Short mmCIF file of C-alpha atoms in Angstrom, two decimals:
data_model
loop_
_atom_site.label_atom_id
_atom_site.label_comp_id
_atom_site.label_asym_id
_atom_site.label_seq_id
_atom_site.Cartn_x
_atom_site.Cartn_y
_atom_site.Cartn_z
CA GLN A 1 44.86 53.07 -78.92
CA VAL A 2 41.55 53.85 -80.77
CA GLN A 3 39.03 51.28 -81.91
CA LEU A 4 36.56 52.18 -84.68
CA VAL A 5 33.41 50.05 -85.53
CA GLU A 6 31.34 50.60 -88.68
CA SER A 7 27.67 49.61 -89.02
CA GLY A 8 24.61 50.26 -91.26
CA GLY A 9 25.83 48.94 -94.51
CA GLY A 10 23.55 46.75 -96.62
CA LEU A 11 21.85 46.23 -100.01
CA VAL A 12 19.59 49.17 -101.44
CA GLN A 13 18.05 49.92 -104.71
CA ALA A 14 19.41 52.93 -106.74
CA GLY A 15 17.91 55.97 -105.41
CA GLY A 16 17.71 54.68 -101.97
CA SER A 17 19.28 55.77 -98.64
CA LEU A 18 21.46 54.43 -96.03
CA ARG A 19 23.13 55.73 -92.81
CA LEU A 20 26.38 54.62 -91.86
CA SER A 21 27.57 54.73 -88.33
CA CYS A 22 31.16 54.55 -86.85
CA ALA A 23 31.53 54.15 -83.14
CA ALA A 24 34.90 55.03 -81.65
CA SER A 25 36.72 54.35 -78.35
CA GLY A 26 38.63 56.77 -76.52
CA ARG A 27 37.84 59.62 -74.12
CA THR A 28 39.04 62.46 -76.52
CA PHE A 29 36.93 61.67 -79.39
CA SER A 30 35.60 65.15 -79.57
CA SER A 31 39.15 66.28 -80.53
CA TYR A 32 39.52 63.88 -83.37
CA ALA A 33 39.09 64.79 -86.93
CA MET A 34 37.35 61.77 -88.77
CA GLY A 35 36.95 60.64 -92.58
CA TRP A 36 35.13 58.20 -94.54
CA PHE A 37 36.61 56.27 -97.43
CA ARG A 38 35.34 53.53 -99.68
CA GLN A 39 36.96 50.84 -101.80
CA ALA A 40 35.18 49.20 -104.77
CA PRO A 41 36.21 45.76 -106.13
CA GLY A 42 39.34 46.12 -108.04
CA LYS A 43 39.90 49.86 -107.39
CA ALA A 44 41.99 51.78 -104.74
CA ARG A 45 40.33 53.16 -101.64
CA GLU A 46 39.18 56.64 -102.17
CA PHE A 47 38.21 59.55 -99.93
CA VAL A 48 34.59 60.22 -99.43
CA SER A 49 33.98 62.81 -96.63
CA TYR A 50 35.69 64.36 -93.62
CA ILE A 51 34.72 66.12 -90.57
CA ARG A 52 36.81 68.30 -88.24
CA TRP A 53 36.35 68.48 -84.53
CA THR A 54 34.83 71.86 -85.15
CA GLY A 55 32.24 70.47 -87.39
CA SER A 56 33.57 71.78 -90.42
CA THR A 57 32.84 69.14 -93.40
CA TYR A 58 34.35 68.22 -96.91
CA TYR A 59 33.12 65.90 -99.51
CA ALA A 60 34.45 64.25 -102.65
CA ASP A 61 32.88 65.78 -105.84
CA SER A 62 31.23 62.43 -106.65
CA VAL A 63 29.13 62.48 -103.50
CA LYS A 64 28.56 66.23 -102.80
CA GLY A 65 24.90 67.10 -102.49
CA ARG A 66 24.12 63.32 -101.62
CA PHE A 67 25.90 62.52 -98.71
CA THR A 68 26.07 64.26 -95.41
CA ILE A 69 28.80 63.43 -92.65
CA SER A 70 27.93 64.37 -88.99
CA ARG A 71 29.13 63.47 -85.52
CA ASP A 72 27.69 63.05 -82.14
CA ASN A 73 30.45 63.73 -79.67
CA ALA A 74 28.24 62.35 -76.57
CA LYS A 75 28.04 59.09 -78.37
CA ASN A 76 31.77 59.02 -79.83
CA THR A 77 29.93 58.38 -83.25
CA VAL A 78 30.40 59.79 -86.64
CA TYR A 79 27.72 59.25 -89.33
CA LEU A 80 27.52 59.20 -93.14
CA GLN A 81 23.99 59.67 -94.40
CA MET A 82 23.84 58.56 -97.99
CA ASN A 83 20.92 59.49 -100.10
CA SER A 84 20.34 59.19 -103.79
CA LEU A 85 22.48 56.27 -104.05
CA LEU A 86 24.04 55.02 -107.42
CA PRO A 87 25.28 51.72 -108.38
CA GLU A 88 28.73 53.33 -108.62
CA ASP A 89 28.64 53.89 -104.76
CA THR A 90 28.87 50.25 -104.14
CA ALA A 91 31.97 49.56 -102.08
CA VAL A 92 33.33 48.86 -98.60
CA TYR A 93 32.91 51.89 -96.66
CA TYR A 94 35.61 52.62 -93.95
CA CYS A 95 35.73 55.28 -91.34
CA ALA A 96 39.22 56.32 -89.93
CA LYS A 97 40.74 58.88 -87.57
CA HIS A 98 42.74 61.58 -88.96
CA SER A 99 46.21 62.14 -87.70
CA ALA A 100 47.12 65.75 -86.35
CA SER A 101 48.44 66.75 -89.65
CA GLY A 102 48.34 66.07 -93.25
CA SER A 103 45.79 66.31 -96.04
CA TYR A 104 42.39 65.00 -95.24
CA TYR A 105 41.73 63.59 -98.54
CA SER A 106 44.97 61.31 -98.46
CA LEU A 107 44.41 57.94 -96.66
CA THR A 108 47.95 58.08 -95.49
CA THR A 109 47.22 60.63 -92.98
CA TYR A 110 44.88 58.58 -90.99
CA ASP A 111 46.18 56.58 -88.07
CA TYR A 112 43.28 54.33 -87.19
CA TRP A 113 40.87 52.49 -89.35
CA GLY A 114 37.63 50.51 -88.81
CA GLN A 115 36.98 47.22 -90.46
CA GLY A 116 34.72 48.34 -93.10
CA THR A 117 30.95 47.81 -93.86
CA GLN A 118 29.72 46.76 -97.38
CA VAL A 119 27.36 49.00 -99.25
CA THR A 120 25.61 47.43 -102.27
CA VAL A 121 23.61 49.49 -104.63
CA SER A 122 21.46 47.56 -107.14
CA SER A 123 20.40 49.22 -110.44
#
């Protein structure tokens, strides 16, 4: 069983920054691939970013160049640094553990999810 707890959300003005954290339980965190997704009101949950256990990273086109995913295996934590935030980034952000196989951008390939943290960007 893996537990994921997100933190760091809040209200920020457009152009500002936030850093989200996702703390994971489990002694094998360093072997997990992890992802961030987001869900805006009335919209489907969508892929944001992904990091392999090797440190390789992937991003949705909408956040590329603005968001950075990273991990600290000693702290069992994955981060999402969000810069140059836009009102359209407003959503609940979720971290998730990727299962052993499947496309990293598909939410059906993730087997554990956090409870989410709200990010609101005002214009």
